[in-house]
Amino acid sequence: IQPHRGAIVRQYSKREVTDIYAVRVEIESLAARLAARNIDIGNNRKKLNSILSEAPHAVENGGMQYIRHNQQFHELLYQLADNWALTETAKRLTIPLYRMRFHNLIDSQYTKTSSEEHMVIAEAILSGNEKAAAAAMARHVQKSAQIILKAVPY
């Protein structure tokens, strides 16, 4: 916040966004792998199935509702991973991206594709397949990076 100017949202360069996503691919993949390992602990399976049941409604409504759902999906995976260092690192990496206000890039085709990718990730997690969960998550985050990078001006 700057006096007499208000709040200014920091702009990130293509290099910075690329760097953030390079680390996010690894962190998110680890989260998916650990979530698959932990899926049968407590009510983890129920939590994941619950958020999956909300996906069609979020996709149908799109926009900010889908963005919130997407964030909740990823945050649930951090919770299922049950690793505080991973959770803190992931949040530090995603907060700048949410602040960049890329929600205007989220069209109905992207929300549908993203939701389908979430289902592939979730199916691997629910089956306890750590390797498949990590690979599906890596593809998902890489696709997201490609879309975001198109909007970064420099």
PDB file of C-alpha atoms in Angstrom:
ATOM      1  CA  ILE A   1       0.000   0.000   0.000  1.00  0.00           C
ATOM      2  CA  GLN A   2       1.376   3.366  -0.996  1.00  0.00           C
ATOM      3  CA  PRO A   3       0.205   6.626   0.592  1.00  0.00           C
ATOM      4  CA  HIS A   4      -2.213   8.605  -1.615  1.00  0.00           C
ATOM      5  CA  ARG A   5      -2.072   5.856  -4.266  1.00  0.00           C
ATOM      6  CA  GLY A   6      -3.772   2.873  -2.623  1.00  0.00           C
ATOM      7  CA  ALA A   7      -2.910  -0.775  -2.991  1.00  0.00           C
ATOM      8  CA  ILE A   8      -0.807  -1.879  -5.918  1.00  0.00           C
ATOM      9  CA  VAL A   9      -0.798  -5.479  -7.092  1.00  0.00           C
ATOM     10  CA  ARG A  10       2.723  -6.612  -7.863  1.00  0.00           C
ATOM     11  CA  GLN A  11       3.279  -7.674 -11.455  1.00  0.00           C
ATOM     12  CA  TYR A  12       5.288 -10.800 -12.172  1.00  0.00           C
ATOM     13  CA  SER A  13       7.452 -11.389 -15.216  1.00  0.00           C
ATOM     14  CA  LYS A  14       7.202 -14.461 -17.441  1.00  0.00           C
ATOM     15  CA  ARG A  15      10.446 -15.688 -15.869  1.00  0.00           C
ATOM     16  CA  GLU A  16       9.027 -15.338 -12.341  1.00  0.00           C
ATOM     17  CA  VAL A  17       5.788 -17.112 -13.270  1.00  0.00           C
ATOM     18  CA  THR A  18       7.766 -19.853 -15.026  1.00  0.00           C
ATOM     19  CA  ASP A  19       9.915 -20.287 -11.922  1.00  0.00           C
ATOM     20  CA  ILE A  20       6.877 -20.429  -9.641  1.00  0.00           C
ATOM     21  CA  TYR A  21       5.239 -23.065 -11.818  1.00  0.00           C
ATOM     22  CA  ALA A  22       8.412 -25.147 -12.067  1.00  0.00           C
ATOM     23  CA  VAL A  23       8.373 -25.501  -8.284  1.00  0.00           C
ATOM     24  CA  ARG A  24       4.575 -25.873  -8.152  1.00  0.00           C
ATOM     25  CA  VAL A  25       4.740 -28.881 -10.477  1.00  0.00           C
ATOM     26  CA  GLU A  26       6.978 -30.654  -7.976  1.00  0.00           C
ATOM     27  CA  ILE A  27       5.097 -29.544  -4.842  1.00  0.00           C
ATOM     28  CA  GLU A  28       1.645 -30.322  -6.237  1.00  0.00           C
ATOM     29  CA  SER A  29       2.851 -33.693  -7.558  1.00  0.00           C
ATOM     30  CA  LEU A  30       4.214 -34.530  -4.124  1.00  0.00           C
ATOM     31  CA  ALA A  31       0.893 -33.489  -2.573  1.00  0.00           C
ATOM     32  CA  ALA A  32      -0.992 -35.829  -4.915  1.00  0.00           C
ATOM     33  CA  ARG A  33       1.450 -38.670  -4.224  1.00  0.00           C
ATOM     34  CA  LEU A  34       1.113 -38.267  -0.451  1.00  0.00           C
ATOM     35  CA  ALA A  35      -2.667 -37.880  -0.706  1.00  0.00           C
ATOM     36  CA  ALA A  36      -2.804 -41.242  -2.509  1.00  0.00           C
ATOM     37  CA  ARG A  37      -0.661 -42.783   0.214  1.00  0.00           C
ATOM     38  CA  ASN A  38      -2.948 -41.349   2.918  1.00  0.00           C
ATOM     39  CA  ILE A  39      -6.335 -41.825   1.253  1.00  0.00           C
ATOM     40  CA  ASP A  40      -7.499 -44.538   3.642  1.00  0.00           C
ATOM     41  CA  ILE A  41      -6.570 -42.657   6.812  1.00  0.00           C
ATOM     42  CA  GLY A  42      -9.503 -41.248   8.777  1.00  0.00           C
ATOM     43  CA  ASN A  43     -12.173 -39.713   6.565  1.00  0.00           C
ATOM     44  CA  ASN A  44      -9.798 -38.648   3.751  1.00  0.00           C
ATOM     45  CA  ARG A  45     -11.664 -40.694   1.131  1.00  0.00           C
ATOM     46  CA  LYS A  46     -14.983 -39.121   2.181  1.00  0.00           C
ATOM     47  CA  LYS A  47     -13.517 -35.595   2.006  1.00  0.00           C
ATOM     48  CA  LEU A  48     -12.183 -36.133  -1.498  1.00  0.00           C
ATOM     49  CA  ASN A  49     -15.440 -37.676  -2.725  1.00  0.00           C
ATOM     50  CA  SER A  50     -17.336 -34.756  -1.212  1.00  0.00           C
ATOM     51  CA  ILE A  51     -15.380 -32.107  -3.088  1.00  0.00           C
ATOM     52  CA  LEU A  52     -15.647 -34.135  -6.290  1.00  0.00           C
ATOM     53  CA  SER A  53     -19.430 -34.139  -5.949  1.00  0.00           C
ATOM     54  CA  GLU A  54     -19.345 -30.311  -5.953  1.00  0.00           C
ATOM     55  CA  ALA A  55     -17.391 -30.097  -9.216  1.00  0.00           C
ATOM     56  CA  PRO A  56     -20.287 -30.239 -11.713  1.00  0.00           C
ATOM     57  CA  HIS A  57     -22.032 -27.320 -10.016  1.00  0.00           C
ATOM     58  CA  ALA A  58     -18.806 -25.277  -9.922  1.00  0.00           C
ATOM     59  CA  VAL A  59     -18.118 -26.000 -13.603  1.00  0.00           C
ATOM     60  CA  GLU A  60     -21.679 -25.081 -14.550  1.00  0.00           C
ATOM     61  CA  ASN A  61     -21.475 -21.736 -12.736  1.00  0.00           C
ATOM     62  CA  GLY A  62     -17.886 -21.068 -13.822  1.00  0.00           C
ATOM     63  CA  GLY A  63     -16.014 -17.860 -13.053  1.00  0.00           C
ATOM     64  CA  MET A  64     -15.166 -17.165  -9.454  1.00  0.00           C
ATOM     65  CA  GLN A  65     -17.166 -20.144  -8.236  1.00  0.00           C
ATOM     66  CA  TYR A  66     -14.939 -22.495 -10.206  1.00  0.00           C
ATOM     67  CA  ILE A  67     -11.811 -20.653  -9.059  1.00  0.00           C
ATOM     68  CA  ARG A  68     -12.889 -21.157  -5.427  1.00  0.00           C
ATOM     69  CA  HIS A  69     -13.617 -24.813  -6.099  1.00  0.00           C
ATOM     70  CA  ASN A  70     -10.227 -25.254  -7.772  1.00  0.00           C
ATOM     71  CA  GLN A  71      -8.495 -23.677  -4.783  1.00  0.00           C
ATOM     72  CA  GLN A  72     -10.464 -25.889  -2.374  1.00  0.00           C
ATOM     73  CA  PHE A  73      -9.538 -29.002  -4.370  1.00  0.00           C
ATOM     74  CA  HIS A  74      -5.830 -28.216  -4.227  1.00  0.00           C
ATOM     75  CA  GLU A  75      -5.969 -27.204  -0.559  1.00  0.00           C
ATOM     76  CA  LEU A  76      -7.743 -30.464   0.271  1.00  0.00           C
ATOM     77  CA  LEU A  77      -4.916 -32.386  -1.359  1.00  0.00           C
ATOM     78  CA  TYR A  78      -2.426 -30.491   0.824  1.00  0.00           C
ATOM     79  CA  GLN A  79      -4.517 -31.491   3.828  1.00  0.00           C
ATOM     80  CA  LEU A  80      -4.621 -35.133   2.741  1.00  0.00           C
ATOM     81  CA  ALA A  81      -0.861 -35.068   2.153  1.00  0.00           C
ATOM     82  CA  ASP A  82      -0.505 -34.238   5.855  1.00  0.00           C
ATOM     83  CA  ASN A  83       2.828 -32.453   5.514  1.00  0.00           C
ATOM     84  CA  TRP A  84       2.997 -28.964   7.018  1.00  0.00           C
ATOM     85  CA  ALA A  85       6.115 -27.954   5.056  1.00  0.00           C
ATOM     86  CA  LEU A  86       4.466 -28.908   1.779  1.00  0.00           C
ATOM     87  CA  THR A  87       1.304 -27.001   2.687  1.00  0.00           C
ATOM     88  CA  GLU A  88       3.178 -23.833   3.645  1.00  0.00           C
ATOM     89  CA  THR A  89       5.349 -23.962   0.529  1.00  0.00           C
ATOM     90  CA  ALA A  90       2.371 -24.583  -1.747  1.00  0.00           C
ATOM     91  CA  LYS A  91       0.445 -21.664  -0.271  1.00  0.00           C
ATOM     92  CA  ARG A  92       3.434 -19.335  -0.653  1.00  0.00           C
ATOM     93  CA  LEU A  93       3.618 -20.306  -4.308  1.00  0.00           C
ATOM     94  CA  THR A  94      -0.078 -20.026  -5.104  1.00  0.00           C
ATOM     95  CA  ILE A  95      -0.943 -16.780  -3.324  1.00  0.00           C
ATOM     96  CA  PRO A  96       0.954 -14.598  -5.835  1.00  0.00           C
ATOM     97  CA  LEU A  97      -0.826 -16.348  -8.690  1.00  0.00           C
ATOM     98  CA  TYR A  98      -4.262 -15.732  -7.175  1.00  0.00           C
ATOM     99  CA  ARG A  99      -3.337 -12.092  -6.652  1.00  0.00           C
ATOM    100  CA  MET A 100      -2.484 -11.730 -10.323  1.00  0.00           C
ATOM    101  CA  ARG A 101      -6.204 -11.914 -11.059  1.00  0.00           C
ATOM    102  CA  PHE A 102      -6.045 -14.361 -13.933  1.00  0.00           C
ATOM    103  CA  HIS A 103      -9.675 -15.302 -13.415  1.00  0.00           C
ATOM    104  CA  ASN A 104     -10.488 -13.441 -16.624  1.00  0.00           C
ATOM    105  CA  LEU A 105      -8.654 -16.240 -18.471  1.00  0.00           C
ATOM    106  CA  ILE A 106     -10.945 -18.870 -17.042  1.00  0.00           C
ATOM    107  CA  ASP A 107     -13.439 -19.674 -19.752  1.00  0.00           C
ATOM    108  CA  SER A 108     -15.986 -22.463 -19.810  1.00  0.00           C
ATOM    109  CA  GLN A 109     -13.726 -24.787 -21.819  1.00  0.00           C
ATOM    110  CA  TYR A 110     -10.864 -24.334 -19.349  1.00  0.00           C
ATOM    111  CA  THR A 111     -13.097 -25.017 -16.339  1.00  0.00           C
ATOM    112  CA  LYS A 112     -14.378 -28.199 -17.994  1.00  0.00           C
ATOM    113  CA  THR A 113     -10.855 -29.353 -18.875  1.00  0.00           C
ATOM    114  CA  SER A 114      -9.510 -28.483 -15.433  1.00  0.00           C
ATOM    115  CA  SER A 115     -12.344 -30.342 -13.740  1.00  0.00           C
ATOM    116  CA  GLU A 116     -11.735 -33.390 -15.934  1.00  0.00           C
ATOM    117  CA  GLU A 117      -8.054 -33.266 -14.965  1.00  0.00           C
ATOM    118  CA  HIS A 118      -9.075 -33.082 -11.291  1.00  0.00           C
ATOM    119  CA  MET A 119     -11.136 -36.246 -11.807  1.00  0.00           C
ATOM    120  CA  VAL A 120      -8.136 -38.096 -13.264  1.00  0.00           C
ATOM    121  CA  ILE A 121      -5.990 -36.960 -10.334  1.00  0.00           C
ATOM    122  CA  ALA A 122      -8.697 -37.939  -7.841  1.00  0.00           C
ATOM    123  CA  GLU A 123      -9.238 -41.371  -9.409  1.00  0.00           C
ATOM    124  CA  ALA A 124      -5.525 -42.103  -9.039  1.00  0.00           C
ATOM    125  CA  ILE A 125      -5.569 -40.877  -5.438  1.00  0.00           C
ATOM    126  CA  LEU A 126      -8.692 -42.895  -4.588  1.00  0.00           C
ATOM    127  CA  SER A 127      -7.064 -46.014  -6.018  1.00  0.00           C
ATOM    128  CA  GLY A 128      -3.936 -45.356  -3.948  1.00  0.00           C
ATOM    129  CA  ASN A 129      -1.786 -45.100  -7.079  1.00  0.00           C
ATOM    130  CA  GLU A 130       0.872 -42.620  -5.976  1.00  0.00           C
ATOM    131  CA  LYS A 131       2.771 -42.593  -9.272  1.00  0.00           C
ATOM    132  CA  ALA A 132      -0.334 -41.998 -11.404  1.00  0.00           C
ATOM    133  CA  ALA A 133      -1.595 -39.292  -9.029  1.00  0.00           C
ATOM    134  CA  ALA A 134       1.731 -37.435  -9.190  1.00  0.00           C
ATOM    135  CA  ALA A 135       1.926 -37.725 -12.988  1.00  0.00           C
ATOM    136  CA  ALA A 136      -1.655 -36.517 -13.495  1.00  0.00           C
ATOM    137  CA  MET A 137      -1.047 -33.573 -11.186  1.00  0.00           C
ATOM    138  CA  ALA A 138       2.170 -32.635 -12.989  1.00  0.00           C
ATOM    139  CA  ARG A 139       0.284 -32.543 -16.327  1.00  0.00           C
ATOM    140  CA  HIS A 140      -2.500 -30.471 -14.758  1.00  0.00           C
ATOM    141  CA  VAL A 141      -0.161 -27.838 -13.304  1.00  0.00           C
ATOM    142  CA  GLN A 142       1.883 -27.665 -16.515  1.00  0.00           C
ATOM    143  CA  LYS A 143      -1.276 -26.971 -18.550  1.00  0.00           C
ATOM    144  CA  SER A 144      -2.270 -24.286 -16.079  1.00  0.00           C
ATOM    145  CA  ALA A 145       1.164 -22.682 -16.461  1.00  0.00           C
ATOM    146  CA  GLN A 146       0.796 -22.540 -20.238  1.00  0.00           C
ATOM    147  CA  ILE A 147      -2.515 -20.693 -19.949  1.00  0.00           C
ATOM    148  CA  ILE A 148      -1.268 -18.227 -17.340  1.00  0.00           C
ATOM    149  CA  LEU A 149       1.955 -17.490 -19.220  1.00  0.00           C
ATOM    150  CA  LYS A 150      -0.042 -16.376 -22.270  1.00  0.00           C
ATOM    151  CA  ALA A 151      -1.408 -13.502 -20.205  1.00  0.00           C
ATOM    152  CA  VAL A 152       1.865 -12.313 -18.661  1.00  0.00           C
ATOM    153  CA  PRO A 153       2.897  -9.227 -20.644  1.00  0.00           C
ATOM    154  CA  TYR A 154       6.673  -9.331 -20.080  1.00  0.00           C
TER     155      TYR A 154
END
